GROMACS .gro file of N, CA, C and O in nm:
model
  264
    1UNK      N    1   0.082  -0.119   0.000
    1UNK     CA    2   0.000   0.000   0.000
    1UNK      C    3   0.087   0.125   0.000
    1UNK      O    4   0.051   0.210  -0.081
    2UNK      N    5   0.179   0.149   0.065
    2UNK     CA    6   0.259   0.236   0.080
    2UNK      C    7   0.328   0.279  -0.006
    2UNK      O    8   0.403   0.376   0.011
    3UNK      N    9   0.314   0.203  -0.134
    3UNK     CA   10   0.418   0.265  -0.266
    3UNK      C   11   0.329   0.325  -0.327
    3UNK      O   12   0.355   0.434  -0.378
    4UNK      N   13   0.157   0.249  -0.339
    4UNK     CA   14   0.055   0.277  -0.421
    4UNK      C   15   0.044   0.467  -0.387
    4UNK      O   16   0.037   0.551  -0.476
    5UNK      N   17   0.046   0.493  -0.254
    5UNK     CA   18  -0.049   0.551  -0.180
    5UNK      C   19   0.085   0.699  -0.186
    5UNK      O   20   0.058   0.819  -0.186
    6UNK      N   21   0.181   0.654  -0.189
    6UNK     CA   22   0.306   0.740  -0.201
    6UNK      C   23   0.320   0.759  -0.368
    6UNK      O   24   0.367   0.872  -0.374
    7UNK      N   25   0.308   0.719  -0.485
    7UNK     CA   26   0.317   0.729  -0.615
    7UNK      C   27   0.231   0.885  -0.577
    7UNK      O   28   0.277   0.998  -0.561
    8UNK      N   29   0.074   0.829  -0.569
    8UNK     CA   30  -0.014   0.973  -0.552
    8UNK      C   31  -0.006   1.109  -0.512
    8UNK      O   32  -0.071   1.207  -0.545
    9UNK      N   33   0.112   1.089  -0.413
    9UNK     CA   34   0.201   1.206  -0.304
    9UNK      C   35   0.228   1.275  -0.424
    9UNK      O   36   0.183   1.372  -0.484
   10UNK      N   37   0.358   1.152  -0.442
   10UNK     CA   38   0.435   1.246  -0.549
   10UNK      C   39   0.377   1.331  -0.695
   10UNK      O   40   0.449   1.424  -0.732
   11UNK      N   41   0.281   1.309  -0.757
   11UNK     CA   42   0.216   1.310  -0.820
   11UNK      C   43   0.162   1.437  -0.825
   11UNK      O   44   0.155   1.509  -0.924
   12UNK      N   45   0.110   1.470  -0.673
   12UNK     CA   46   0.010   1.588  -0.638
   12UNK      C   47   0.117   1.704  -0.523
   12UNK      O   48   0.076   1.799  -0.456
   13UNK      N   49   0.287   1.641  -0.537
   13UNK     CA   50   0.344   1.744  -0.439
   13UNK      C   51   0.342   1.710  -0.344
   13UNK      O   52   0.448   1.752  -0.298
   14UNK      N   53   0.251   1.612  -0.207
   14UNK     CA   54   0.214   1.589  -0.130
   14UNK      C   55   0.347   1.556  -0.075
   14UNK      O   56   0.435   1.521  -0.154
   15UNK      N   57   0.375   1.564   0.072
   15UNK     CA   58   0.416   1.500   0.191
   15UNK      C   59   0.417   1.469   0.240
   15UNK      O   60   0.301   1.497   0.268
   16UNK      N   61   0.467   1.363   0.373
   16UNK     CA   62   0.395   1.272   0.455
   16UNK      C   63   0.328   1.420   0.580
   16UNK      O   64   0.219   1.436   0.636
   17UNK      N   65   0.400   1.465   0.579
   17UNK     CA   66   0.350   1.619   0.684
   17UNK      C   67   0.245   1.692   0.618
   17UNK      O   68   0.142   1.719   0.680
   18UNK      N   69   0.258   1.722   0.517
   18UNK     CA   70   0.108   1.785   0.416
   18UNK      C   71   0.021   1.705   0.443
   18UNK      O   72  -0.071   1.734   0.519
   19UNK      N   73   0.034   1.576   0.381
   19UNK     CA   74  -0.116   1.474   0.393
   19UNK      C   75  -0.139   1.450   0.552
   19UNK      O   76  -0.251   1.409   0.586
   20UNK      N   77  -0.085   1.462   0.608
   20UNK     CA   78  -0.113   1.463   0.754
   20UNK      C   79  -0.172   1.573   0.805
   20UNK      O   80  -0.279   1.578   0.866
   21UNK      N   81  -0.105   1.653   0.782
   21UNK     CA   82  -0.196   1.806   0.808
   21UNK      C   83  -0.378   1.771   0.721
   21UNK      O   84  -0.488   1.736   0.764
   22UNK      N   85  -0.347   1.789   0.647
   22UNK     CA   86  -0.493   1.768   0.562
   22UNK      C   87  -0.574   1.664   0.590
   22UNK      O   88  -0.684   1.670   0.534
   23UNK      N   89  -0.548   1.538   0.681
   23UNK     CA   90  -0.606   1.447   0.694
   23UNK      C   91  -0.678   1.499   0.846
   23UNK      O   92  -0.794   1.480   0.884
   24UNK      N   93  -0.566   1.571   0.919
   24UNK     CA   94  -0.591   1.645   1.075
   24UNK      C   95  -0.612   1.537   1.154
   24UNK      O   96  -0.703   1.503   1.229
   25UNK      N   97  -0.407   1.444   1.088
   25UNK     CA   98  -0.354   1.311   1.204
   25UNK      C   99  -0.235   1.351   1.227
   25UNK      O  100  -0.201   1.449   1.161
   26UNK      N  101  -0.174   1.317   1.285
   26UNK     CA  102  -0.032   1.357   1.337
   26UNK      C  103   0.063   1.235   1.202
   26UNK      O  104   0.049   1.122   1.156
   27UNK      N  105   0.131   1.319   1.191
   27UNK     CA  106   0.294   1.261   1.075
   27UNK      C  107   0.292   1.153   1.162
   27UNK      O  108   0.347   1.068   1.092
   28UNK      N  109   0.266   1.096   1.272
   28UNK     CA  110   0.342   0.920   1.327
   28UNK      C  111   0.215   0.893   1.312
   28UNK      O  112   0.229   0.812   1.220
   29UNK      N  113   0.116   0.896   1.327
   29UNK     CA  114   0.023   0.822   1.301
   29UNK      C  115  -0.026   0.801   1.159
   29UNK      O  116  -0.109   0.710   1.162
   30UNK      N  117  -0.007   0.859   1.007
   30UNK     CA  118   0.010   0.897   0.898
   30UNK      C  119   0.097   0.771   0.867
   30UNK      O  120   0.058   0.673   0.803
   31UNK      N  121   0.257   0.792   0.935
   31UNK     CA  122   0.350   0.710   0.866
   31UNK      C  123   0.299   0.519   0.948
   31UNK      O  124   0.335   0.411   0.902
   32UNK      N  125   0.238   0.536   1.033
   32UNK     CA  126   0.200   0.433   1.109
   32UNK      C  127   0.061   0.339   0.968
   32UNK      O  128   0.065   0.220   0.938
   33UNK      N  129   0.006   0.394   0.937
   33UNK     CA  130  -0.099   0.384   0.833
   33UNK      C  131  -0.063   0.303   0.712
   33UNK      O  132  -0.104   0.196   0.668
   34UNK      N  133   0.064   0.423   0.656
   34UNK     CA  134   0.113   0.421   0.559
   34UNK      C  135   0.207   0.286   0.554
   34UNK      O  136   0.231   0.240   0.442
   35UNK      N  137   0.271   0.212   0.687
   35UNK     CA  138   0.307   0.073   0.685
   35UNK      C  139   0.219  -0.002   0.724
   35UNK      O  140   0.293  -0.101   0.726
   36UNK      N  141   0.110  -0.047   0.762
   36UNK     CA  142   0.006  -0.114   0.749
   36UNK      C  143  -0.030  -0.179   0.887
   36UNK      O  144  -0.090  -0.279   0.926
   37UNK      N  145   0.065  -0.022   0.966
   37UNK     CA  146   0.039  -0.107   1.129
   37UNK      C  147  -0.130  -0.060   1.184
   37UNK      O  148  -0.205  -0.104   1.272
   38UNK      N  149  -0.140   0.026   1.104
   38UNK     CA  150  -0.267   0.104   1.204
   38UNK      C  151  -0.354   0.116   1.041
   38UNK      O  152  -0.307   0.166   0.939
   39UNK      N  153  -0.516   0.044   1.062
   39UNK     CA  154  -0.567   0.109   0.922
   39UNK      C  155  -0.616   0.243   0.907
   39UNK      O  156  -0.614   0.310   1.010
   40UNK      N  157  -0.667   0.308   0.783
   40UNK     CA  158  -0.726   0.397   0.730
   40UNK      C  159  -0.878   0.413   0.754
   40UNK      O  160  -0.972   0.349   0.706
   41UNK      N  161  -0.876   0.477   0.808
   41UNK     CA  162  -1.045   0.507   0.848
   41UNK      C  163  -1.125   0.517   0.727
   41UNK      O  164  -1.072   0.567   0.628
   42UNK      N  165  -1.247   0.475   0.720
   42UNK     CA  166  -1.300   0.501   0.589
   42UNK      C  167  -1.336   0.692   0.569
   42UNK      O  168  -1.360   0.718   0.451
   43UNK      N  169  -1.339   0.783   0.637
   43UNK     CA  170  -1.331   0.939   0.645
   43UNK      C  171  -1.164   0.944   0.604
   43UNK      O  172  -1.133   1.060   0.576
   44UNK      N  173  -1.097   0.889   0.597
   44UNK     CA  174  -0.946   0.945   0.549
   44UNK      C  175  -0.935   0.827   0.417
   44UNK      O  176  -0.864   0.844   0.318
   45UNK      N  177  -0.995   0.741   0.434
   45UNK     CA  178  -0.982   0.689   0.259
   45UNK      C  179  -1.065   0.828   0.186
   45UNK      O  180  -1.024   0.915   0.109
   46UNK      N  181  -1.148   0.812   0.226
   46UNK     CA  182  -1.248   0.930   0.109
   46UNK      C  183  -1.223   1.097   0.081
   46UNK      O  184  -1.273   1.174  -0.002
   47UNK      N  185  -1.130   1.116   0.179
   47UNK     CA  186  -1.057   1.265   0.135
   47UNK      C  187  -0.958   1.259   0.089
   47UNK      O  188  -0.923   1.342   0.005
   48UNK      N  189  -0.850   1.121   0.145
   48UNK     CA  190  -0.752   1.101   0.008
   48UNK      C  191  -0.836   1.104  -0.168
   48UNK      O  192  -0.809   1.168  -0.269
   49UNK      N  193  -0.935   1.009  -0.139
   49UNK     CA  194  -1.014   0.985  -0.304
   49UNK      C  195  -1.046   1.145  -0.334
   49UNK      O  196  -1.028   1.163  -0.454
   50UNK      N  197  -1.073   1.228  -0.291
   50UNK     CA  198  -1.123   1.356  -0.306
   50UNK      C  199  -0.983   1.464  -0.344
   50UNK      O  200  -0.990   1.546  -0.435
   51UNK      N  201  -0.856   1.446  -0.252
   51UNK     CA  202  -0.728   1.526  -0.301
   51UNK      C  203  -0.673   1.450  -0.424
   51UNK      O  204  -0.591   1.505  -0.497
   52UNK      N  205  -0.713   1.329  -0.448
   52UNK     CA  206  -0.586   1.297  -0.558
   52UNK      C  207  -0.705   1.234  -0.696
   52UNK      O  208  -0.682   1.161  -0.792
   53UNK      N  209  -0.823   1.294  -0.655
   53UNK     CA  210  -0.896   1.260  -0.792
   53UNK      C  211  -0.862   1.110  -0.812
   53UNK      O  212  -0.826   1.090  -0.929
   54UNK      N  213  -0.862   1.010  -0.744
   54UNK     CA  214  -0.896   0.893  -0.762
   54UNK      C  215  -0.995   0.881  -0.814
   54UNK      O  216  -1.056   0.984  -0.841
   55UNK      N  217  -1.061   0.735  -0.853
   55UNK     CA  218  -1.126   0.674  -0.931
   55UNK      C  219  -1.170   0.539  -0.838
   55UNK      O  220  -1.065   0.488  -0.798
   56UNK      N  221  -1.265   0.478  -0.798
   56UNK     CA  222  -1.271   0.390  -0.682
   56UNK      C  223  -1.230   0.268  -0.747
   56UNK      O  224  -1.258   0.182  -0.664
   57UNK      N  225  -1.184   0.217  -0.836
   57UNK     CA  226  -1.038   0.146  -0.911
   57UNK      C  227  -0.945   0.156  -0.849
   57UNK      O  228  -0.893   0.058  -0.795
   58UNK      N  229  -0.888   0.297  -0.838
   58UNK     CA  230  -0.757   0.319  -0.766
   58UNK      C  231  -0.789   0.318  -0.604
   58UNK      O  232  -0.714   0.281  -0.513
   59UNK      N  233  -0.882   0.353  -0.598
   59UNK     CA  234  -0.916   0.301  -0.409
   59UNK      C  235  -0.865   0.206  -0.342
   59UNK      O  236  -0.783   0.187  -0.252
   60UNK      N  237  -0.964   0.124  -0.443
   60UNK     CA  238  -0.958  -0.046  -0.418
   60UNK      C  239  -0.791  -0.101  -0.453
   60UNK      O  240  -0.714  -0.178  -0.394
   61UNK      N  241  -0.783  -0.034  -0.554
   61UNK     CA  242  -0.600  -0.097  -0.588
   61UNK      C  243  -0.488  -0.023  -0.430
   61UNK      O  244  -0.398  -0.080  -0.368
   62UNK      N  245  -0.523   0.061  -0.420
   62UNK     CA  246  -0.435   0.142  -0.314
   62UNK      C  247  -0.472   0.048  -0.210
   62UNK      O  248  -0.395  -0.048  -0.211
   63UNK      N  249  -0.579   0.039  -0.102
   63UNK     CA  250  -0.647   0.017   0.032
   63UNK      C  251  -0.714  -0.092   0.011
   63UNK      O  252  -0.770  -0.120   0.118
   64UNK      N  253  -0.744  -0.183  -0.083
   64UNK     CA  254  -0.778  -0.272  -0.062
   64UNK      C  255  -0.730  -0.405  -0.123
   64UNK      O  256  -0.794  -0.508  -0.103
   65UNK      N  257  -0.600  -0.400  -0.209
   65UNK     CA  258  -0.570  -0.547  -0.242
   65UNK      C  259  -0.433  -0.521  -0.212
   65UNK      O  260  -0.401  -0.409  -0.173
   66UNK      N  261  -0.326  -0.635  -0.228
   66UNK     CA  262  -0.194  -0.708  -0.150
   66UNK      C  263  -0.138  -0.601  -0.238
   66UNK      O  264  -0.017  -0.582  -0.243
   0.00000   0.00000   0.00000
């Protein structure tokens, strides 16, 4: 998930401190996510889908398969 979900960063400028700010989680709990210790709330899947113009294709490819 973390490469999927980081491609998008880069893509849109993003940072692990930007998307954290914008998500309104703290950078350790962000990078905690982002390795697959702690999941994604479904309210922070859907504002990621909303900043990076996803497609619920890319949802599902990001947050929901291996």
């Amino acid at each position: 998930m973390k490469w999927k979900l980081r491609e998008q960063m880069d893509i849109y400028g993003d940072t692990l401190e930007s998307l954290a700010n914008y998500l309104n989680i703290a950078y350790q709990t962000l990078s905690k996510k982002m390795n697959g210790h702690v999941d994604f709330t479904r309210t922070e899947i859907l504002k990621i889908k909303q900043r990076y113009n996803l497609s619920a294709e890319q949802v599902d490819n990001i947050f929901f398969s291996n």
